[in-house]
Coordinates of C-alpha atoms in Angstrom, one line a residue:
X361 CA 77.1 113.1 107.3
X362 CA 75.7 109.8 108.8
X363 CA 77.9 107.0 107.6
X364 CA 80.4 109.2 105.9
X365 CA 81.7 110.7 109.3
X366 CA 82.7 107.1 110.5
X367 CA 84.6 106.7 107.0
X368 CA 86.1 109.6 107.8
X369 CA 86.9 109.1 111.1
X370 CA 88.7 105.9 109.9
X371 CA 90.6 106.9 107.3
X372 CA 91.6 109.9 109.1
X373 CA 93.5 107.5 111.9
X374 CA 97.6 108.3 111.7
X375 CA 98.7 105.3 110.1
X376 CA 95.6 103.9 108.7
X377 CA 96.4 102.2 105.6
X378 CA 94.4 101.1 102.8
X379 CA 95.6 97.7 104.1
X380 CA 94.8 98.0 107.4
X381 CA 91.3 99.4 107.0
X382 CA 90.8 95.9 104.8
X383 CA 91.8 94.0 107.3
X384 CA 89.3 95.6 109.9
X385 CA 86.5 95.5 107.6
X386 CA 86.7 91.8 107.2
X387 CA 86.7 92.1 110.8
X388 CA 83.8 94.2 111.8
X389 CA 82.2 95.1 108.2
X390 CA 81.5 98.6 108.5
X391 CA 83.2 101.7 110.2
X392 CA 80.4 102.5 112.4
X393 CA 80.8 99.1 113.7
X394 CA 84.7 99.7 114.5
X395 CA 84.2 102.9 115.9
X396 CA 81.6 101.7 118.3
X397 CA 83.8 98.6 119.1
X398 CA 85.4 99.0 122.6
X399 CA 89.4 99.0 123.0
X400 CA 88.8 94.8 124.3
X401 CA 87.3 94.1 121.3
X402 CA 89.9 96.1 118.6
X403 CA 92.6 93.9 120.7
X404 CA 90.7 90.8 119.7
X405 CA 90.7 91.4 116.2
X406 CA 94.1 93.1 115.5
X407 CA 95.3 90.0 117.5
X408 CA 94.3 87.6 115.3
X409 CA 97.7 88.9 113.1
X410 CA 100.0 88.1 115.7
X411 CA 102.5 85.4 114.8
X412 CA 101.3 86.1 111.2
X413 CA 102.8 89.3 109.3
X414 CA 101.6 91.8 111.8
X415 CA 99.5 94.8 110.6
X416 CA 99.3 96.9 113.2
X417 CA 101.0 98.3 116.2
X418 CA 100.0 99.4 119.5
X419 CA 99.4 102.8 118.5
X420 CA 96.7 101.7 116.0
X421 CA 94.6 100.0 119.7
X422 CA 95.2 103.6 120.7
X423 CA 94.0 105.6 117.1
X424 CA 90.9 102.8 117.1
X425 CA 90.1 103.4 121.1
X426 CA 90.0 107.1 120.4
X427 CA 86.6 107.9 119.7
X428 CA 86.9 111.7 119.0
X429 CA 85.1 112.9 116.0
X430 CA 85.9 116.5 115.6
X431 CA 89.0 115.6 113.0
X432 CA 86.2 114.2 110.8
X433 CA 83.7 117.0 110.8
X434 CA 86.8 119.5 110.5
X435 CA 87.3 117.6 107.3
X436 CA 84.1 117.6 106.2
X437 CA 83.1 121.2 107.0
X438 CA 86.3 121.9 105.0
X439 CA 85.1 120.1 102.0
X440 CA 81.8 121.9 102.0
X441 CA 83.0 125.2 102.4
X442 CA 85.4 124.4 99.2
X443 CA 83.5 122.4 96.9
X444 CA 85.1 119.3 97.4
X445 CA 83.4 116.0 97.3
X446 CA 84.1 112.9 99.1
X447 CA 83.9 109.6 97.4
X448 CA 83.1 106.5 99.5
X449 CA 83.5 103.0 98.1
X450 CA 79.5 103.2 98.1
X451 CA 79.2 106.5 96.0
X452 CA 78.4 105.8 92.8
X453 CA 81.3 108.4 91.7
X454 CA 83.7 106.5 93.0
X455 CA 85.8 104.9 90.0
X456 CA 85.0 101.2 90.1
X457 CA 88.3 100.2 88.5
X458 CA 90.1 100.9 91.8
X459 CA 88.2 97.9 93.7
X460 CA 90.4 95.8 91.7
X461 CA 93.5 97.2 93.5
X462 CA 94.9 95.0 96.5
X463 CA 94.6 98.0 98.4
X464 CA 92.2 100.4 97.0
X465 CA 91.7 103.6 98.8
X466 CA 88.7 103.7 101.2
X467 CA 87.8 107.5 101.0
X468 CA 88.7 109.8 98.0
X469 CA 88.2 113.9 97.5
X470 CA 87.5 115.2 94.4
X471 CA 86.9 118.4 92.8
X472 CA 84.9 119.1 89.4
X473 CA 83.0 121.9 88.3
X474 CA 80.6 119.1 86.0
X475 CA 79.5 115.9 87.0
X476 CA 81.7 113.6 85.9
X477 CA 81.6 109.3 86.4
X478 CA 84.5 107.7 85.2
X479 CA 82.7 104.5 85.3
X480 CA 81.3 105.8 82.4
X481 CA 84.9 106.4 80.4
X482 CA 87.7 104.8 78.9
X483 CA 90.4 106.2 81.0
X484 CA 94.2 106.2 80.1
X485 CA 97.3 106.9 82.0
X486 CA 99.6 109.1 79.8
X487 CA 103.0 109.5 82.4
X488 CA 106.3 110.4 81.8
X489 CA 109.6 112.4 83.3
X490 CA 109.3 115.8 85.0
X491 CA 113.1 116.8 83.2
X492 CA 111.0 116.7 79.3
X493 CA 113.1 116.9 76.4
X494 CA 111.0 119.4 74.1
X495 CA 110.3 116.3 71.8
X496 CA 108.8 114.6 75.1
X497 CA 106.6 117.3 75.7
X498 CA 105.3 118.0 72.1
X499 CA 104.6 114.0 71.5
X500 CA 102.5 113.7 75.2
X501 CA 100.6 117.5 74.3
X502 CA 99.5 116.2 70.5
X503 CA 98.7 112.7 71.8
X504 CA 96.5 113.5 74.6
X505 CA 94.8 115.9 72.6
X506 CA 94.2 113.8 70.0
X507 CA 93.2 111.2 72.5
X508 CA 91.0 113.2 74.2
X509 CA 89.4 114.3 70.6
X510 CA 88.2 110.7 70.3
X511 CA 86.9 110.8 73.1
X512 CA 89.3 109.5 75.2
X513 CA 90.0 110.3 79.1
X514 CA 93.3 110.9 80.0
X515 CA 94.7 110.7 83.2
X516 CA 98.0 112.0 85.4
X517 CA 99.2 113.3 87.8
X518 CA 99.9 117.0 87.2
X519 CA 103.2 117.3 87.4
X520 CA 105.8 119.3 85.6
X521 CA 106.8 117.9 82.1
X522 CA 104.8 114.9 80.5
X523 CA 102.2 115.2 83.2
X524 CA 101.2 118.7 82.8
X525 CA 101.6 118.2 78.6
X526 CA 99.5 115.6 78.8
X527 CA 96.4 117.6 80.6
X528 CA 96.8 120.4 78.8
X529 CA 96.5 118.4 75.6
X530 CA 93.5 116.7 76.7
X531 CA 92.0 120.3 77.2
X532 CA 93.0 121.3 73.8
X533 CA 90.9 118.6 72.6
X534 CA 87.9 119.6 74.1
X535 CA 87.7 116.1 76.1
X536 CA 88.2 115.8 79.6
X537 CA 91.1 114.8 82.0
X538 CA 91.8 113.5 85.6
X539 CA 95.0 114.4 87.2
X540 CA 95.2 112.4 90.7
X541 CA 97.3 114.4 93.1
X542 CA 100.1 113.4 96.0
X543 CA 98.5 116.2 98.5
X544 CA 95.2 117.7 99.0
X545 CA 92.9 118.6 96.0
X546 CA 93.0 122.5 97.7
X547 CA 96.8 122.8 96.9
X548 CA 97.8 122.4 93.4
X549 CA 100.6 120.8 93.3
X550 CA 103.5 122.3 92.0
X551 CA 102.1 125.8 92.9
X552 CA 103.0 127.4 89.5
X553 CA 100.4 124.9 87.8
X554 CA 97.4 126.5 90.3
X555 CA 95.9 127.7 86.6
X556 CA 96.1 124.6 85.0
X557 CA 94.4 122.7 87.7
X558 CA 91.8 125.4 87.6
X559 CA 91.3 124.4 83.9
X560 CA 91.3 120.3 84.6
X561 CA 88.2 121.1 87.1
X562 CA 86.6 122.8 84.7
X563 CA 87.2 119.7 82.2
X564 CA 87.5 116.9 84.0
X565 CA 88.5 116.1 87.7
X566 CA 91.3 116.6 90.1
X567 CA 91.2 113.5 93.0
X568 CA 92.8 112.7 95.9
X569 CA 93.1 110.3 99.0
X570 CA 94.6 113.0 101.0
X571 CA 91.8 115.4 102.5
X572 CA 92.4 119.2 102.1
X573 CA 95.2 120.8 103.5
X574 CA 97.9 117.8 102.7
X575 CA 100.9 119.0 101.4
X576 CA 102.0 116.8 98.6
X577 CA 105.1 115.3 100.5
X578 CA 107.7 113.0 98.9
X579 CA 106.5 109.4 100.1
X580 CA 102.8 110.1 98.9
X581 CA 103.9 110.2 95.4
X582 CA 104.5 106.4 94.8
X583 CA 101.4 105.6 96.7
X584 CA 99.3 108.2 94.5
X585 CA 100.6 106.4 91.3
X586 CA 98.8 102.9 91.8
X587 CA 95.5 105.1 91.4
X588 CA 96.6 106.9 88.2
X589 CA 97.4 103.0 87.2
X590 CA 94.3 101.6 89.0
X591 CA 91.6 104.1 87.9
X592 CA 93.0 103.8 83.9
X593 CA 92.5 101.0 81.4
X594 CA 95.9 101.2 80.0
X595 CA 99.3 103.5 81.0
X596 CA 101.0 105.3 78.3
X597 CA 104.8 106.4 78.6
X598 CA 105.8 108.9 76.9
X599 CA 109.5 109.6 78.1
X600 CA 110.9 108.2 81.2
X601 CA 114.4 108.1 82.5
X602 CA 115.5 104.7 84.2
X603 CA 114.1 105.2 87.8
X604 CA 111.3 107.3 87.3
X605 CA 107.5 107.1 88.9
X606 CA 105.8 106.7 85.6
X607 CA 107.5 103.2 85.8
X608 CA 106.2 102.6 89.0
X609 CA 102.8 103.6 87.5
X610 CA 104.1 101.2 84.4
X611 CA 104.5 98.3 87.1
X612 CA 101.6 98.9 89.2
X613 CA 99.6 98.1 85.7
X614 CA 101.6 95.4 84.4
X615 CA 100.6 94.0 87.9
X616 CA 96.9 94.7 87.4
X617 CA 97.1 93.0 83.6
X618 CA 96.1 95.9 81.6
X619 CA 97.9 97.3 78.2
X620 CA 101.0 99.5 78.9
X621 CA 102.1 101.4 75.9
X622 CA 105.4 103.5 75.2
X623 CA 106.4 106.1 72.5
X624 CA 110.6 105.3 71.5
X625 CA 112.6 108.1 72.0
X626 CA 115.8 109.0 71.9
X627 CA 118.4 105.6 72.4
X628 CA 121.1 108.3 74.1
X629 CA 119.0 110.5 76.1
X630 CA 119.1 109.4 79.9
X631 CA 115.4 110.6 80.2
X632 CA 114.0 107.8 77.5
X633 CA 116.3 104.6 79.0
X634 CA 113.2 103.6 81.2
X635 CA 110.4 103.9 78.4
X636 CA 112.6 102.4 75.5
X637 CA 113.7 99.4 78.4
X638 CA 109.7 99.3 78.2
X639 CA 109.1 98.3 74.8
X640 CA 112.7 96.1 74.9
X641 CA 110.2 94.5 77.8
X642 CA 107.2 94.2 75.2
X643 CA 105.2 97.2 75.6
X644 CA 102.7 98.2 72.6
X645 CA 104.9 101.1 70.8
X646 CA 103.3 103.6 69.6
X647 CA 103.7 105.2 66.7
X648 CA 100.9 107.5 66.4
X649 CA 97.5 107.7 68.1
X650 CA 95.9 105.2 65.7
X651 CA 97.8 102.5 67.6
X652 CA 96.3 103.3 70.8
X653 CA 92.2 104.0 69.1
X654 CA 92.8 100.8 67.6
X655 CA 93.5 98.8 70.1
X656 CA 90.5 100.1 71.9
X657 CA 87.9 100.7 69.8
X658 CA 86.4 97.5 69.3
X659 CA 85.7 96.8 72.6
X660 CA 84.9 100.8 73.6
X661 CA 84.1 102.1 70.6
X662 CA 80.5 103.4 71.9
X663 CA 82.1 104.5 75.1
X664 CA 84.6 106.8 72.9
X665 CA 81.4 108.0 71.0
X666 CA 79.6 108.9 73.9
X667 CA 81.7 111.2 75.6
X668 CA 83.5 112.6 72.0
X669 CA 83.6 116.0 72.5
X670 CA 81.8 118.5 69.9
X671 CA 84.7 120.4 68.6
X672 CA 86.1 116.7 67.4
X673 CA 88.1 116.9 64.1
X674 CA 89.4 120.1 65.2
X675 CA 93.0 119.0 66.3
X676 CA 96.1 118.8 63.7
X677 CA 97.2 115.0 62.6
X678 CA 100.2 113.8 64.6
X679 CA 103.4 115.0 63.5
X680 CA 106.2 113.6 66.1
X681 CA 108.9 115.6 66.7
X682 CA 112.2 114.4 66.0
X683 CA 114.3 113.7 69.2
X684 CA 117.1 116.5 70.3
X685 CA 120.5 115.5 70.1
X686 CA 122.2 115.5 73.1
X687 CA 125.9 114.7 74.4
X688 CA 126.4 111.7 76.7
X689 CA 128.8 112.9 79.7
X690 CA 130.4 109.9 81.8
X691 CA 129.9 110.3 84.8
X692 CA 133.0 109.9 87.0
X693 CA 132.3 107.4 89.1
X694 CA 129.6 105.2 87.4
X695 CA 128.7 103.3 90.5
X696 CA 128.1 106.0 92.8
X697 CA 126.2 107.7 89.8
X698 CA 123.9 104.9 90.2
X699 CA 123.2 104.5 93.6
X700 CA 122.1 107.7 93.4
X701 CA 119.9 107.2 90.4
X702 CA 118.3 104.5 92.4
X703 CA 118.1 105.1 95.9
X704 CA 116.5 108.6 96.6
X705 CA 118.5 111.3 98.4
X706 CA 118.1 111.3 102.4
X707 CA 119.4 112.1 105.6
X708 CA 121.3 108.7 106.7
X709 CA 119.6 107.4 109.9
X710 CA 122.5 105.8 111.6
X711 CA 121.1 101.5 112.0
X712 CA 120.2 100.6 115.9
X713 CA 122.3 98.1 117.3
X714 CA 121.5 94.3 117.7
X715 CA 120.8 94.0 114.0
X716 CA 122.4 90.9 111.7
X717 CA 124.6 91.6 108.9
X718 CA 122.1 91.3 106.2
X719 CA 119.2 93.7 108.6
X720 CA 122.3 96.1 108.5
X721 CA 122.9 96.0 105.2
X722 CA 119.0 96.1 104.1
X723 CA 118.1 99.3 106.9
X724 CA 120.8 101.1 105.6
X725 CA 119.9 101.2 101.7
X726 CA 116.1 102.8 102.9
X727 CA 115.5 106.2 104.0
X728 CA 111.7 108.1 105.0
X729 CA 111.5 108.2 101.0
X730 CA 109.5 104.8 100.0
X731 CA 111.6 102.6 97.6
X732 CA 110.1 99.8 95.7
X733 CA 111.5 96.3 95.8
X734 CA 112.8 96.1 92.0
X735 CA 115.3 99.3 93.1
X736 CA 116.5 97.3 96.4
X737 CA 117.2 94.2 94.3
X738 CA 119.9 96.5 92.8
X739 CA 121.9 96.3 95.8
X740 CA 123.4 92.8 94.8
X741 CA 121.8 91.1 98.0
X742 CA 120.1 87.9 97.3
X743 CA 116.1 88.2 96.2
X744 CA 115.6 85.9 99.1
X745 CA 117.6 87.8 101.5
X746 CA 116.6 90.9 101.2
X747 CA 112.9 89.9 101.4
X748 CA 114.0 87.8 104.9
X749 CA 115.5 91.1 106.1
X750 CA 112.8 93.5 105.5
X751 CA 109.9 91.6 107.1
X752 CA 112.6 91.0 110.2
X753 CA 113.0 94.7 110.1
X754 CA 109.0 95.2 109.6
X755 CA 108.3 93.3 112.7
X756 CA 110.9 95.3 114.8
X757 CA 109.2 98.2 113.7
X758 CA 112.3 99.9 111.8
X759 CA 110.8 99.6 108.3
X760 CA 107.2 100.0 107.0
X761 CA 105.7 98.4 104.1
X762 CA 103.8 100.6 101.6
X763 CA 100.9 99.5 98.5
X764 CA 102.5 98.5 95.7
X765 CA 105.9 96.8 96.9
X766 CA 107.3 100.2 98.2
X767 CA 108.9 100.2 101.8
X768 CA 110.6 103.1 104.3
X769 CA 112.4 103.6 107.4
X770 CA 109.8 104.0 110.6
X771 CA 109.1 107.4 111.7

């Protein structure tokens, strides 16, 4: 428990970004060293960002100055009692891809029934839409298995549709899979997959940054995806509708340079727009899984060989399915229709007075749901603009900035 309850204690602090946690490391180096650092001496450093782009608050002075380390054995009792291991930046299980990341989580919890070290693995994303088509769901289930066959690990995030197709075609394989989750690794998350995620630690590993107990909440979700995207060597989209957050995962590793891959689907379904804008963008299609070994092999071929399962050879070749037809309904009011496709559902929060015309406009496209930046260009405000009116907005305290572009109204 040594060093790991000050790691806890740290990145159990309300508020305590991945960002912020960097910025105090390069300050004091070590969490023991900012837990034992007096409140005079946290001012000091989280000073030093004033007049910059301010990091923290005043409430972060009062987290740091708070000394109290039951929250961190609570955790860490918890994880014991349930078989969950925590994953410091110095644990040798902890997925060295993620280091990469701007803001790579500090502390992560994971649950397998086998040892497994990813840094051992050549891990893919394979994301896609919640709303499947049946030919979404057949083409993510036969790739991943295949995938997974030649050894292979595949990687998402459990949710309904693709995600959940994905891992249990990874199973089928007889490889393993990782599916990263938006809550703690106790909940499974959506309840009715509680069995599969029983399977995926048996096969594999489920990981989070959230410690146990954390419902899976609607603003962790874009924040989880830049470690499906950071802790895999390539993303694969299978079928994604136009706003979707397997292209945030797409983004996050476009941004990180490594190979992003889409299957083409159907040109009138609403739920492939976003995947076929992919490959319009110049994403490796995908034809069948000998694209993907291909492009890999060389360069991994004695990882895939390595950690091929012993049943390989016993999945069916890849057979697509052919894409359902479906009818295209106009929607009434097109422009509405698309402020709701891009800008999540929320209550309004009514803008505090004193703001400028282009703070106004800018606080009232956000909600408590994090957007990212390419949706808020949408808005027809200049790029300049709106990037002037959320830090003003960030240093007033109304909006918060989140890893990977993503931004929200204050709590």
């Amino acid at each position: 428990m040594a060093k790991l309850r000050y790691w806890l204690w740290l990145s159990l602090k309300r508020g305590m970004t991945a960002g912020k946690i960097h910025e105090l490391l390069n300050y004091f180096e070590t969490p023991e060293a900012i837990y034992r650092a007096d409140k005079s001496s946290i001012e000091a450093a989280l000073s030093r960002r004033i007049g910059d782009r301010p990091v923290f608050r005043r409430a972060d002075i009062a987290a740091l100055s708070d000394k109290e380390l039951k929250k961190a054995e609570a955790v860490y009792n918890a994880c014991r009692d349930k078989q969950i291991k925590i994953l410091t930046q110095e644990h040798e299980l902890y997925p060295k891809l993620l280091l990469k990341l701007p803001d790579p989580p500090y502390v992560l919890y994971a649950k397998y029934a086998e040892r497994i070290n990813l840094n051992e693995h050549l891990t893919l994303a394979v994301v896609g839409t919640r709303k499947a088509s049946r030919y979404g769901l057949s083409n993510a289930e036969k790739l991943s298995a295949i995938l997974a066959e030649q050894g292979i690990t595949v990687v998402s995030g459990m949710a309904l549709g693709i995600d959940g197709a994905a891992h249990r075609g990874a199973i089928r394989g007889g490889g393993k899979t990782v599916a990263v989750l938006a809550g703690g690794v106790d909940r499974p998350s959506p309840p009715s997959h509680a069995g599969l995620m029983r399977e995926i630690i048996k096969n594999g590993m489920v990981l989070s940054e959230y410690p146990p107990g954390t419902p899976s909440l609607p603003q962790h979700f874009p924040i989880r995806n830049r470690i499906i995207s950071g802790l895999s060597h390539g993303s694969i989209v299978v079928e994604a509708p136009e706003v979707s957050g397997a292209l945030i995962t797409a983004r996050r590793a476009l941004d990180e340079g490594k190979d992003v891959f889409a299957i083409p689907a159907d040109i009138t379904s609403a739920s492939s727009v976003g995947s076929n804008q992919l490959l319009a963008d110049g994403a490796f299609p995908v034809l069948g899984p000998r694209d993907i070994i291909q492009h890999y092999e060389g360069l991994y071929g004695h990882v895939m060989e390595k950690n091929r399962p012993a049943s390989s050879g016993q999945v069916e070749a890849w057979t697509p399915e052919i894409p359902e037809k479906r009818e295209i309904k106009k929607s009434k009011d097109k422009k509405t229709a698309q402020k709701n496709a891009v800008f999540p559902k929320a209550v309004a929060r009514k803008a505090p007075e004193g703001l400028t015309k282009e703070e106004d406009a800018v606080y009232a496209l956000l909600s408590e749901v994090p957007v990212h930046i390419d949706q808020l260009t949408t808005s027809g405000l200049a790029p300049a603009t709106l990037s002037a009116a959320l830090t003003t907005l960030e240093m007033k305290g109304l909006v918060q900035a989140l890893p990977g572009k993503q931004f929200c109204l204050s709590r």
